[in-house]
Coordinates of C-alpha atoms in Angstrom, one line a residue:
X6 CA 83.0 -0.7 235.8
X7 CA 86.8 0.1 235.8
X8 CA 89.4 2.0 233.9
X9 CA 91.4 0.4 231.9
X10 CA 95.2 1.0 232.1
X11 CA 95.8 0.3 228.2
X12 CA 95.6 3.8 227.4
X13 CA 99.2 5.5 227.8
X14 CA 99.8 9.4 228.0
X15 CA 102.6 11.0 228.2
X16 CA 105.9 9.3 229.2
X17 CA 104.0 5.7 229.3
X18 CA 101.9 6.6 232.3
X19 CA 98.3 6.1 232.2
X20 CA 95.8 8.8 233.2
X21 CA 93.9 6.6 236.0
X22 CA 97.6 6.2 237.3
X23 CA 98.1 10.0 238.4
X24 CA 96.8 11.1 242.1
X25 CA 94.0 12.8 242.7
X26 CA 95.2 16.1 242.5
X27 CA 97.0 15.9 238.7
X28 CA 94.1 14.2 237.7
X29 CA 91.8 17.3 238.6
X30 CA 94.2 19.5 237.1
X31 CA 94.0 18.1 233.9
X32 CA 90.2 17.9 234.3
X33 CA 90.5 21.7 234.5
X34 CA 91.3 21.9 230.7
X35 CA 88.1 20.2 229.7
X36 CA 85.0 22.2 229.1
X37 CA 82.1 21.4 231.2
X38 CA 80.0 19.2 228.6
X39 CA 82.9 16.7 228.3
X40 CA 83.8 16.9 232.0
X41 CA 80.1 15.6 232.7
X42 CA 80.9 12.5 230.0
X43 CA 84.3 12.1 231.7
X44 CA 82.4 11.1 234.8
X45 CA 80.9 8.1 233.1
X46 CA 83.9 6.7 232.4
X47 CA 84.5 5.0 235.9
X48 CA 83.7 5.5 239.6
X49 CA 87.2 7.3 240.5
X50 CA 86.5 9.5 237.6
X51 CA 82.9 10.4 238.7
X52 CA 83.9 11.3 241.9
X53 CA 86.5 13.7 240.9
X54 CA 84.5 15.4 238.3
X55 CA 81.7 16.8 240.4
X56 CA 85.0 18.0 242.9
X57 CA 84.1 21.9 244.2
X58 CA 87.2 23.5 242.8
X59 CA 86.2 22.4 238.9
X60 CA 82.8 24.1 238.9
X61 CA 83.6 26.7 240.7
X62 CA 86.5 27.8 238.2
X63 CA 83.7 27.0 235.5
X64 CA 81.4 29.4 237.1
X65 CA 83.8 32.0 237.8
X66 CA 84.7 31.6 233.5
X67 CA 80.7 31.1 233.2
X68 CA 80.2 34.8 234.4
X69 CA 83.4 36.6 233.9
X70 CA 83.8 38.1 237.1
X71 CA 86.5 37.0 240.4
X72 CA 86.2 34.6 242.2
X73 CA 85.3 36.7 245.2
X74 CA 82.2 38.0 243.3
X75 CA 80.5 34.8 243.0
X76 CA 77.9 34.3 245.8
X77 CA 77.0 30.5 246.0
X78 CA 73.0 30.0 246.5
X79 CA 71.6 27.9 249.0
X80 CA 72.7 24.8 247.0
X81 CA 74.8 21.9 247.9
X82 CA 77.9 22.2 245.5
X83 CA 79.3 24.5 243.1
X84 CA 78.3 22.0 240.1
X85 CA 74.5 22.6 240.9
X86 CA 75.4 26.2 240.8
X87 CA 76.8 26.2 237.7
X88 CA 73.7 24.3 236.7
X89 CA 71.6 27.0 238.1
X90 CA 73.3 29.8 236.5
X91 CA 73.4 28.5 233.1
X92 CA 70.0 26.6 232.6
X93 CA 68.4 30.0 233.4
X94 CA 65.3 30.9 236.0
X95 CA 61.8 30.0 236.2
X96 CA 59.5 32.5 236.7
X97 CA 56.4 32.4 239.2
X98 CA 53.7 35.1 239.4
X99 CA 53.5 34.6 243.5
X100 CA 55.2 37.3 244.8
X101 CA 53.8 38.7 248.0
X102 CA 54.7 42.0 250.5
X103 CA 53.0 42.3 253.6
X104 CA 52.5 45.9 253.6
X105 CA 50.9 47.5 256.8
X106 CA 47.8 48.8 257.0
X107 CA 47.0 51.9 255.2
X108 CA 50.4 52.2 253.9
X109 CA 50.4 54.1 250.1
X110 CA 50.2 51.1 247.7
X111 CA 51.4 53.0 244.2
X112 CA 54.8 52.6 243.8
X113 CA 57.8 55.1 242.1
X114 CA 60.7 53.0 242.0
X115 CA 62.1 49.5 243.9
X116 CA 65.6 48.6 244.6
X117 CA 67.4 45.7 246.4
X118 CA 70.4 45.7 248.8
X119 CA 71.3 42.0 249.5
X120 CA 68.5 39.9 250.1
X121 CA 66.2 43.1 250.8
X122 CA 63.7 45.0 249.3
X123 CA 63.4 48.8 249.1
X124 CA 60.2 50.4 247.7
X125 CA 60.0 54.1 247.0
X126 CA 56.4 55.5 247.3
X127 CA 54.5 58.4 247.2
X128 CA 54.9 58.7 251.0
X129 CA 58.5 57.5 251.4
X130 CA 60.9 54.8 251.5
X131 CA 59.7 50.7 252.5
X132 CA 62.1 48.3 253.6
X133 CA 61.1 44.5 253.6
X134 CA 63.3 41.3 253.6
X135 CA 62.9 37.9 252.7
X136 CA 60.8 35.4 254.6
X137 CA 60.9 32.5 251.9
X138 CA 58.5 30.9 249.7
X139 CA 58.4 34.0 247.7
X140 CA 57.4 36.2 250.5
X141 CA 58.5 39.8 251.9
X142 CA 58.1 40.9 255.4
X143 CA 57.7 44.9 256.7
X144 CA 60.7 45.7 258.2
X145 CA 60.9 49.9 258.2
X146 CA 59.5 52.6 256.9
X147 CA 61.1 56.1 256.0
X148 CA 58.9 59.1 255.4
X149 CA 59.7 61.4 252.4
X150 CA 61.8 64.0 253.8
X151 CA 59.4 66.9 252.0
X152 CA 56.3 65.9 253.6
X153 CA 54.7 69.4 252.7
X154 CA 53.8 68.5 249.1
X155 CA 50.8 66.8 248.2
X156 CA 50.5 63.0 247.4
X157 CA 50.5 64.0 243.6
X158 CA 53.3 65.2 243.5
X159 CA 56.4 62.9 243.7
X160 CA 59.4 64.2 246.3
X161 CA 61.5 61.8 244.5
X162 CA 61.5 60.5 241.1
X163 CA 64.2 57.5 241.3
X164 CA 65.6 54.5 243.9
X165 CA 68.9 53.1 243.2
X166 CA 71.2 51.1 245.3
X167 CA 74.6 51.1 244.9
X168 CA 77.8 50.2 247.1
X169 CA 75.3 49.5 250.0
X170 CA 73.9 52.5 249.6
X171 CA 70.4 54.1 248.2
X172 CA 70.3 56.8 246.3
X173 CA 67.2 58.8 245.5
X174 CA 66.7 61.6 243.0
X175 CA 64.8 64.4 243.9
X176 CA 61.7 65.9 241.5
X177 CA 63.1 69.4 242.1
X178 CA 66.9 68.3 241.8
X179 CA 69.4 66.6 243.5
X180 CA 70.1 63.6 245.4
X181 CA 69.5 61.8 248.9
X182 CA 71.7 58.9 249.7
X183 CA 70.5 56.7 252.8
X184 CA 72.1 53.7 254.2
X185 CA 70.2 50.2 254.5
X186 CA 68.6 51.3 258.2
X187 CA 67.3 54.3 255.8
X188 CA 69.3 57.0 258.0
X189 CA 70.3 59.7 256.1
X190 CA 74.0 60.1 255.1
X191 CA 74.2 62.8 252.2
X192 CA 72.0 65.1 250.8
X193 CA 73.3 67.2 247.9
X194 CA 70.3 69.6 247.8
X195 CA 71.7 70.8 250.7
X196 CA 75.7 70.5 249.8
X197 CA 75.4 72.3 246.7
X198 CA 73.0 75.0 248.3
X199 CA 75.4 75.5 251.2
X200 CA 78.4 75.6 248.5
X201 CA 76.1 77.9 246.4
X202 CA 76.5 76.2 243.4
X203 CA 73.9 74.8 241.2
X204 CA 72.9 70.9 241.2
X205 CA 74.7 68.7 239.2
X206 CA 73.1 66.4 236.7
X207 CA 73.7 63.1 239.1
X208 CA 75.3 62.3 242.1
X209 CA 76.4 58.5 242.7
X210 CA 78.1 57.1 245.7
X211 CA 81.7 56.0 245.3
X212 CA 83.8 54.7 248.1
X213 CA 83.4 57.2 251.2
X214 CA 83.3 59.8 248.1
X215 CA 80.5 61.0 245.8
X216 CA 81.2 61.5 242.1
X217 CA 79.3 64.3 240.3
X218 CA 78.5 64.4 236.8
X219 CA 77.8 68.3 235.6
X220 CA 76.7 69.6 232.2
X221 CA 78.3 69.9 229.9
X222 CA 81.6 68.2 230.3
X223 CA 82.9 67.7 234.2
X224 CA 83.4 64.8 236.4
X225 CA 84.0 65.6 239.7
X226 CA 84.9 63.7 243.1
X227 CA 83.8 65.1 246.6
X228 CA 84.4 64.3 249.7
X229 CA 81.7 64.1 252.3
X230 CA 82.0 67.7 253.5
X231 CA 81.4 68.6 249.6
X232 CA 84.8 70.1 249.1
X233 CA 86.3 68.9 245.5
X234 CA 88.9 66.3 245.7
X235 CA 89.5 65.6 242.0
X236 CA 88.0 66.7 238.8
X237 CA 88.7 65.9 235.2
X238 CA 87.0 67.3 232.0
X239 CA 85.8 65.5 229.2
X240 CA 84.8 66.4 225.3
X241 CA 81.7 68.4 225.5
X242 CA 80.7 67.4 221.8
X243 CA 79.8 63.6 222.6
X244 CA 76.9 61.8 224.3
X245 CA 78.3 61.3 227.7
X246 CA 77.6 57.6 229.8
X247 CA 79.3 57.2 233.1
X248 CA 79.2 54.5 235.7
X249 CA 81.8 53.6 238.4
X250 CA 82.4 50.1 240.2
X251 CA 84.5 49.4 243.4
X252 CA 87.6 51.1 242.5
X253 CA 87.3 52.7 239.0
X254 CA 85.1 55.1 236.9
X255 CA 84.4 54.3 233.5
X256 CA 83.5 57.3 231.2
X257 CA 82.1 56.3 227.5
X258 CA 82.3 59.3 224.7
X259 CA 80.1 58.5 221.3
X260 CA 80.5 61.1 218.8
X261 CA 76.7 62.6 218.1
X262 CA 77.4 62.1 214.4
X263 CA 75.1 59.6 213.0
X264 CA 77.9 58.1 210.6
X265 CA 80.4 57.7 213.6
X266 CA 80.7 54.1 214.9
X267 CA 83.7 54.1 217.0
X268 CA 83.5 55.7 220.5
X269 CA 86.2 56.3 223.2
X270 CA 86.0 54.5 226.6
X271 CA 88.3 55.9 229.2
X272 CA 88.5 54.3 232.5
X273 CA 90.3 56.7 235.1
X274 CA 91.1 55.8 239.3
X275 CA 90.3 56.4 242.4
X276 CA 92.3 60.1 242.2
X277 CA 90.6 60.5 238.2
X278 CA 93.9 59.6 236.8
X279 CA 93.3 58.1 233.6
X280 CA 94.0 54.2 233.6
X281 CA 93.6 53.4 230.2
X282 CA 92.0 54.8 226.9
X283 CA 90.1 52.5 224.1
X284 CA 88.5 52.7 221.1
X285 CA 85.1 50.7 221.0
X286 CA 83.1 49.8 218.1
X287 CA 79.7 50.8 218.6
X288 CA 77.0 50.0 216.1
X289 CA 74.8 52.2 214.3
X290 CA 71.7 51.2 213.5
X291 CA 69.7 54.1 212.7
X292 CA 67.2 56.9 214.4
X293 CA 65.5 56.0 218.0
X294 CA 68.8 54.2 219.6
X295 CA 69.1 53.9 223.2
X296 CA 72.3 52.8 225.2
X297 CA 73.3 53.3 228.7
X298 CA 76.6 51.9 230.6
X299 CA 76.2 49.7 233.5
X300 CA 78.5 47.7 236.1
X301 CA 78.2 43.9 235.8
X302 CA 80.5 42.5 238.1
X303 CA 83.4 44.9 238.6
X304 CA 83.3 45.0 234.4
X305 CA 81.8 47.6 232.3
X306 CA 79.1 47.0 230.0
X307 CA 77.8 48.8 227.2
X308 CA 73.9 47.7 226.2
X309 CA 72.3 49.0 223.4
X310 CA 69.3 48.7 221.9
X311 CA 66.7 50.0 218.6
X312 CA 63.3 49.5 218.8
X313 CA 61.8 48.3 215.0
X314 CA 58.5 47.8 213.9
X315 CA 59.4 43.9 213.6
X316 CA 60.6 44.0 217.1
X317 CA 63.7 44.8 219.0
X318 CA 67.1 44.5 218.3
X319 CA 70.0 44.8 221.0
X320 CA 73.8 44.0 221.5
X321 CA 75.5 43.9 225.1
X322 CA 79.3 44.6 224.7
X323 CA 82.3 44.5 227.4
X324 CA 85.1 46.9 226.7
X325 CA 87.5 45.1 229.1
X326 CA 87.0 41.7 227.0
X327 CA 86.5 43.6 223.5
X328 CA 83.1 41.1 223.1
X329 CA 79.8 42.0 221.5
X330 CA 76.5 40.0 221.6
X331 CA 73.4 40.7 219.8
X332 CA 70.0 39.7 220.1
X333 CA 66.9 40.1 218.0
X334 CA 63.3 39.6 219.4
X335 CA 60.3 39.3 216.9
X336 CA 57.1 40.7 217.8
X337 CA 55.4 44.2 218.3
X338 CA 57.5 45.6 221.0
X339 CA 56.6 47.3 223.9
X340 CA 59.1 48.1 226.1
X341 CA 62.7 47.4 226.8
X342 CA 63.9 47.0 230.9
X343 CA 67.2 46.5 232.0
X344 CA 68.9 45.8 235.4
X345 CA 72.4 45.1 236.9
X346 CA 73.0 43.3 240.0
X347 CA 76.4 41.3 241.1
X348 CA 77.9 39.7 238.2
X349 CA 74.4 39.7 236.1
X350 CA 72.7 41.9 233.6
X351 CA 69.3 41.2 232.7
X352 CA 67.4 42.6 229.6
X353 CA 63.8 42.1 229.6
X354 CA 62.1 42.7 226.1
X355 CA 58.1 42.9 226.2
X356 CA 56.1 42.2 222.8
X357 CA 52.9 41.3 221.7
X358 CA 52.6 38.6 219.4
X359 CA 48.9 37.4 218.3
X360 CA 46.9 38.5 221.5
X361 CA 49.2 37.6 224.2
X362 CA 52.1 39.6 225.8
X363 CA 55.5 37.9 225.7
X364 CA 58.1 38.7 227.9
X365 CA 61.8 37.7 227.0
X366 CA 64.2 37.8 230.1
X367 CA 68.1 37.3 228.7
X368 CA 70.9 36.8 231.4
X369 CA 74.2 38.1 230.3
X370 CA 77.9 37.9 232.0
X371 CA 80.0 40.5 232.4
X372 CA 82.1 39.1 229.3
X373 CA 78.9 40.2 227.1
X374 CA 78.4 36.2 226.9
X375 CA 74.3 35.6 226.4
X376 CA 73.9 33.1 229.5
X377 CA 70.0 32.1 229.1
X378 CA 66.6 33.5 228.0
X379 CA 63.6 32.6 230.0
X380 CA 60.2 33.4 227.9
X381 CA 56.9 33.7 229.8
X382 CA 53.4 35.1 229.2
X383 CA 52.8 38.0 231.7
X384 CA 49.4 39.8 232.2
X385 CA 51.1 43.4 232.2
X386 CA 54.4 44.9 231.1
X387 CA 57.5 44.4 233.2
X388 CA 58.1 48.1 234.6
X389 CA 60.7 47.6 237.0
X390 CA 63.2 45.0 238.5
X391 CA 65.8 44.5 241.1
X392 CA 68.2 41.7 241.9
X393 CA 69.2 39.8 244.7
X394 CA 72.3 37.9 245.8
X395 CA 71.3 34.5 245.6
X396 CA 70.2 35.4 242.0
X397 CA 66.4 35.9 242.3
X398 CA 65.0 38.7 240.1
X399 CA 62.1 40.8 242.0
X400 CA 59.8 42.5 238.7
X401 CA 57.1 45.0 238.8
X402 CA 54.4 44.7 236.6
X403 CA 52.2 47.7 235.5
X404 CA 48.6 47.2 236.1
X405 CA 47.3 50.9 235.3
X406 CA 48.3 53.5 232.9
X407 CA 51.0 55.8 234.3
X408 CA 48.8 59.2 234.6
X409 CA 51.6 61.5 235.6
X410 CA 52.8 63.0 237.9
X411 CA 50.8 60.7 240.0
X412 CA 51.9 56.7 238.8
X413 CA 49.8 54.2 238.8
X414 CA 52.0 51.2 239.7
X415 CA 50.1 48.7 241.9
X416 CA 52.2 45.8 243.8
X417 CA 51.9 43.2 241.4
X418 CA 55.2 41.4 240.7
X419 CA 56.5 37.9 239.5
X420 CA 59.7 36.5 240.5
X421 CA 62.6 34.6 238.8
X422 CA 64.4 32.1 240.7
X423 CA 66.7 29.4 240.3
X424 CA 65.6 25.8 241.0
X425 CA 66.8 24.7 244.4

């Protein structure tokens, strides 16, 4: 098949007469679906439509993050990467961990840095590295600093990964920050005890400093020695949500009065100088609403949901893009689980529909656009999940009742991965 030169463009030139660089530039204005159709016109168009720069641009647009944030998985082209992201992952229940003999099998929390998995058990923190085919090998282990407590008590209650650091929240208050090799970097309990101040409600790494949120109305940046670098006060008469990207801090202030839908979203720089203030329309659905502020890519995203008798209704809001996507999930709701890694926010909704448990995984970009939805029947409820740099999502399943203060979360996993 050969391209016809009868159809003339501007100034009497046919598109086929242009150099490859100009044709590719024109193709950048074409949506992905139409770009695939253009590839059927002739061999030259087919070759140009597969150009990596075109599909890299579309992947950046699809995920809504800067090009530097996009991490291409181990596939041969950006076109295939775009297809992976837009098609959504497949679910496998054969994720395996080679835990050392005698290691505590109960899991409190887990997190990921790059392609490593960190598991917080009753004894401490374990590090695993991916070896392929849905398997992870044991790398390192760090005992919990407070080993004098019996195992029926959890020294730490949560584990999160941020800025290539691990943040462990103590049951007794305060946080411990570890690096990727499980070396201690920062202990807020020791720090604030030395300063003679009460423990803040939250401590989050922010660059080389640490951001704290103190009830009821103070956000501070601390140096590594604990001295206050800068601080800002916020309104104490509102519900407050905050998080930080690499270079800015976002604070969402939502009025407590149920009839008010308009919230304020403040953005601060690394010196806690206010960069922007915008009004944000937050939908109000009634009682039993839940909300959180997350960082997706380098953008702030608001996730809000409500559980109803007929199912779960949730929305994802992008303050920077002023976009919102709402999703209805039918069935008897069992739980909502969410996590963000890099350019993706994953929301998992579990529900009973008849005799089976159905889990719907939804992937959102930083633009609040729904990228994909995957539905799968699982034998247990998703309890926690973490994401990896290549797009795989590891989900920890609850296989027993949560008998506080001792959890009954055994090592039962499923893995979401894009086809290679």
